[in-house]
Coordinates of C-alpha atoms in Angstrom, one line a residue:
M1 CA 0.1 -0.1 0.1
T2 CA 1.3 3.8 -0.9
D3 CA 1.4 5.8 2.4
S4 CA -0.5 9.1 2.4
W5 CA -0.9 11.8 5.1
D6 CA -4.2 10.1 5.8
T7 CA -2.7 6.3 6.4
I8 CA 0.1 7.7 8.7
A9 CA -1.7 10.4 10.7
D10 CA -2.1 8.3 13.7
W11 CA 1.7 7.5 13.6
Y12 CA 2.7 11.2 13.1
A13 CA 0.5 12.5 15.8
E14 CA 1.7 9.7 18.2
L15 CA 5.3 10.9 17.2
L16 CA 4.9 14.6 17.9
R17 CA 3.1 13.7 21.3
S18 CA 5.6 11.7 22.4
G19 CA 8.3 14.2 21.6
S20 CA 9.9 15.1 18.6
A21 CA 13.1 17.0 18.4
M22 CA 12.8 18.3 15.3
H23 CA 9.4 19.4 15.0
D24 CA 9.5 21.1 18.5
F25 CA 12.6 23.0 17.3
A26 CA 10.6 24.2 13.8
R27 CA 7.8 24.9 16.0
D28 CA 9.8 26.9 18.4
I29 CA 11.8 28.8 15.4
L30 CA 8.2 29.7 13.8
L31 CA 6.8 31.0 17.2
G32 CA 10.2 33.0 17.7
R33 CA 8.8 35.2 14.5
L34 CA 5.3 35.8 16.0
P35 CA 4.6 38.6 18.8
G36 CA 4.5 37.1 22.2
L37 CA 0.7 38.5 22.8
L38 CA -1.5 37.7 20.0
A39 CA -4.9 38.7 21.6
G40 CA -7.4 40.1 19.0
H41 CA -5.2 38.8 16.4
R42 CA -6.7 36.1 13.6
V43 CA -4.4 33.4 12.5
L44 CA -4.7 30.6 10.0
D45 CA -2.5 27.6 10.3
L46 CA -1.9 26.2 6.7
G47 CA -1.2 22.5 7.0
C48 CA -2.1 21.9 10.8
G49 CA -1.1 18.4 11.0
E50 CA -2.2 17.4 14.5
G51 CA -2.1 21.2 15.5
I52 CA 1.3 21.4 17.4
I53 CA 1.5 25.0 16.0
A54 CA -2.2 25.7 16.0
R55 CA -2.5 25.1 19.7
A56 CA 0.8 27.2 20.6
V57 CA -0.5 30.0 18.5
A58 CA -4.1 30.0 20.4
A59 CA -2.2 29.9 23.5
R60 CA -0.6 33.2 22.8
G61 CA -4.4 34.8 22.7
A62 CA -5.2 34.4 18.6
S63 CA -8.3 33.3 17.5
V64 CA -7.0 30.4 15.3
V65 CA -8.3 27.9 12.6
G66 CA -5.9 25.1 11.7
I67 CA -6.7 23.6 8.2
D68 CA -5.2 20.3 6.6
P69 CA -6.1 18.4 3.5
S70 CA -6.0 15.0 5.6
P71 CA -9.3 14.4 7.3
R72 CA -7.4 11.9 9.8
M73 CA -4.9 14.5 10.5
I74 CA -7.6 16.9 11.3
E75 CA -9.5 14.1 13.6
N76 CA -6.3 13.9 15.4
A77 CA -6.0 17.7 16.1
Q78 CA -9.5 17.5 17.2
V79 CA -8.9 14.9 19.5
A80 CA -6.0 16.8 21.2
E81 CA -8.3 20.1 21.5
R82 CA -10.7 18.2 23.6
S83 CA -8.3 16.8 25.6
R84 CA -6.3 20.0 26.4
P85 CA -8.9 22.9 25.0
S86 CA -6.7 25.7 23.4
G87 CA -9.6 27.4 21.8
A88 CA -8.1 26.5 18.1
L89 CA -10.5 25.4 15.8
F90 CA -9.7 22.6 12.7
S91 CA -11.3 22.0 9.5
V92 CA -10.3 20.2 6.3
D93 CA -9.2 22.4 3.5
D94 CA -7.0 22.4 0.6
G95 CA -3.9 24.8 1.1
C96 CA -3.7 25.4 -2.5
T97 CA -7.1 27.0 -2.6
L98 CA -8.3 27.8 1.4
A99 CA -11.8 27.5 -0.1
T100 CA -13.3 27.5 3.6
V101 CA -11.3 31.0 4.6
A102 CA -12.9 34.2 3.6
T103 CA -11.2 36.9 1.4
G104 CA -9.0 39.3 4.0
S105 CA -10.1 37.6 7.0
V106 CA -6.7 36.8 8.9
E107 CA -3.6 39.1 10.1
W108 CA -1.4 36.4 9.9
V109 CA -0.6 32.8 8.3
T110 CA 1.3 30.3 9.6
A111 CA 2.7 27.3 8.0
G112 CA 5.0 24.9 9.8
L113 CA 6.8 22.8 7.4
S114 CA 3.7 22.2 5.2
L115 CA 4.8 24.3 2.3
N116 CA 7.0 21.9 1.0
N117 CA 3.8 19.2 0.8
V118 CA 1.8 21.6 -1.5
H119 CA 1.5 20.4 -5.0
D120 CA 1.4 24.0 -6.3
L121 CA 3.4 26.2 -4.4
D122 CA 2.4 29.7 -6.4
A123 CA -1.4 28.7 -6.1
A124 CA -0.6 28.4 -2.2
L125 CA 1.1 31.6 -1.9
S126 CA -1.9 33.2 -3.9
A127 CA -4.5 31.7 -1.8
V128 CA -2.5 33.0 1.7
H129 CA -2.4 36.5 -0.1
R130 CA -6.4 36.8 -0.6
V131 CA -6.9 35.7 2.8
L132 CA -4.5 38.3 4.6
V133 CA -5.8 41.2 5.3
P134 CA -3.5 44.2 3.8
G135 CA -0.4 44.5 5.8
G136 CA -0.7 40.7 6.8
F137 CA 2.1 38.3 7.3
L138 CA 2.8 34.9 6.4
V139 CA 5.4 32.9 8.7
F140 CA 6.6 29.6 7.8
T141 CA 9.3 27.1 8.0
I142 CA 10.3 24.3 5.7
P143 CA 13.0 21.3 5.9
H144 CA 16.3 22.6 4.3
P145 CA 15.7 21.2 0.4
C146 CA 19.0 20.5 0.5
F147 CA 19.1 18.2 3.1
E148 CA 15.6 16.6 2.2
A149 CA 16.1 16.4 -1.6
P150 CA 15.4 12.9 -3.2
H151 CA 17.8 10.4 -2.5
A152 CA 19.5 11.8 0.3
T153 CA 21.2 9.7 2.6
W154 CA 23.0 9.4 5.9
T155 CA 26.5 7.8 5.7
E156 CA 29.0 7.0 8.5
T157 CA 32.9 8.0 8.2
G158 CA 35.7 6.1 9.5
N159 CA 36.0 8.0 12.6
G160 CA 32.6 7.4 13.5
T161 CA 31.3 10.8 12.4
V162 CA 27.8 10.8 10.9
R163 CA 27.0 13.0 7.9
R164 CA 24.3 13.7 5.4
V165 CA 24.8 13.2 1.7
V166 CA 23.2 15.7 -0.4
G167 CA 20.7 13.7 -2.8
D168 CA 19.5 15.0 -6.3
Y169 CA 18.9 18.7 -5.2
L170 CA 18.6 20.4 -8.6
T171 CA 15.6 18.0 -9.9
E172 CA 12.3 19.3 -8.4
G173 CA 9.0 17.3 -8.1
F174 CA 7.2 14.7 -5.9
W175 CA 9.0 12.1 -4.3
R176 CA 8.7 9.4 -1.4
S177 CA 11.4 8.3 1.0
R178 CA 12.3 5.0 1.4
N179 CA 12.3 5.1 5.0
P180 CA 9.7 3.3 6.8
E181 CA 9.7 5.2 9.7
G182 CA 10.1 8.4 8.2
A183 CA 7.0 11.3 7.5
R184 CA 8.4 11.6 3.7
R185 CA 7.2 8.1 3.1
A186 CA 3.8 10.0 2.5
G187 CA 5.4 12.2 -0.2
N188 CA 7.1 15.6 -0.2
Q189 CA 7.3 18.5 -3.0
H190 CA 11.0 18.9 -3.4
R191 CA 11.8 22.5 -4.4
K192 CA 15.2 24.6 -4.5
V193 CA 15.4 27.2 -2.2
S194 CA 15.7 29.9 -5.0
T195 CA 12.1 28.5 -6.1
Y196 CA 10.8 29.5 -2.8
L197 CA 12.4 32.8 -2.8
T198 CA 11.4 33.5 -6.5
A199 CA 7.7 32.6 -5.8
L200 CA 7.8 34.8 -2.5
M201 CA 9.2 37.8 -4.7
Q202 CA 6.8 37.6 -7.3
R203 CA 3.9 37.7 -4.8
L204 CA 5.9 40.7 -3.5
Q205 CA 6.1 42.2 -6.9
D206 CA 2.6 41.5 -7.7
R207 CA 1.3 43.4 -4.7
S208 CA 3.4 46.3 -5.7
R209 CA 2.3 46.4 -8.8
R210 CA -1.5 46.3 -7.6
R211 CA -0.9 49.1 -5.2
A212 CA 0.7 51.2 -7.9
D213 CA -2.3 50.6 -10.2
T214 CA -4.9 51.6 -7.4
R215 CA -3.0 54.8 -6.8
C216 CA -2.5 55.4 -10.8
R217 CA -6.3 55.0 -10.6
R218 CA -7.1 57.2 -7.9
H219 CA -4.9 59.9 -9.2
C220 CA -6.4 59.9 -13.0
R221 CA -9.8 60.0 -11.3
A222 CA -8.6 63.1 -9.1
A223 CA -7.4 64.6 -12.3
A224 CA -10.7 63.9 -14.4
A225 CA -12.6 65.5 -11.7
C226 CA -10.3 68.5 -11.9
W227 CA -10.3 68.9 -15.4
A228 CA -14.1 68.3 -15.5
A229 CA -15.2 70.8 -12.7
P230 CA -14.7 73.9 -14.9
L231 CA -16.9 72.6 -17.7
H232 CA -19.6 72.1 -15.5
G233 CA -19.5 75.4 -14.3
H234 CA -19.2 77.1 -17.5
P235 CA -22.0 75.7 -19.7
G236 CA -21.2 77.9 -22.6
A237 CA -17.7 76.6 -22.8

């Protein structure tokens, strides 16, 4: 059977609840980029998994909704929420569309180790831009693509030092790990660091162009009003 996030959801939830140093580290790095107090702020946690980040953000006072395309992941998040309520809500949704999230409805979008799982990065970033209020923020973490590339392996040198061997970094696309105890067995979208940066810069440029277009339209309307005013005052002109 080919694994998916649904089939490994229970294993993944237990991994995080029993203590995963990597996931705890990634969570703390992301939280370090957020304000300590988030009362009154609305946050969307994209690709929330079993809710490790959504609950931590809710503990800072934010109104949090976590979304994930895996129904079983959301069930695990809801179980954890009922066990220790944080106020976070969870629902099934696709990170590439965010169809359940209203336009301009959140101040923050968090994405902890999840953008590397969306199949269409540009669509996901466009959806994030849509749901954010003007001036809103996206805060995310991803595994370093250099060390999570297809066919990356661990090796041990003669003196016992363990090292990571970089895999096929330059080849982007979907891949699965052969490690039966790794989350990547459910699949992962490998992208170069430059691909993430280019996509983010494109969104910023698009936003700047839209703002410039809006300012231009406002100035044009104002100029038209100025030119029209004398004509309205002089019917014989």
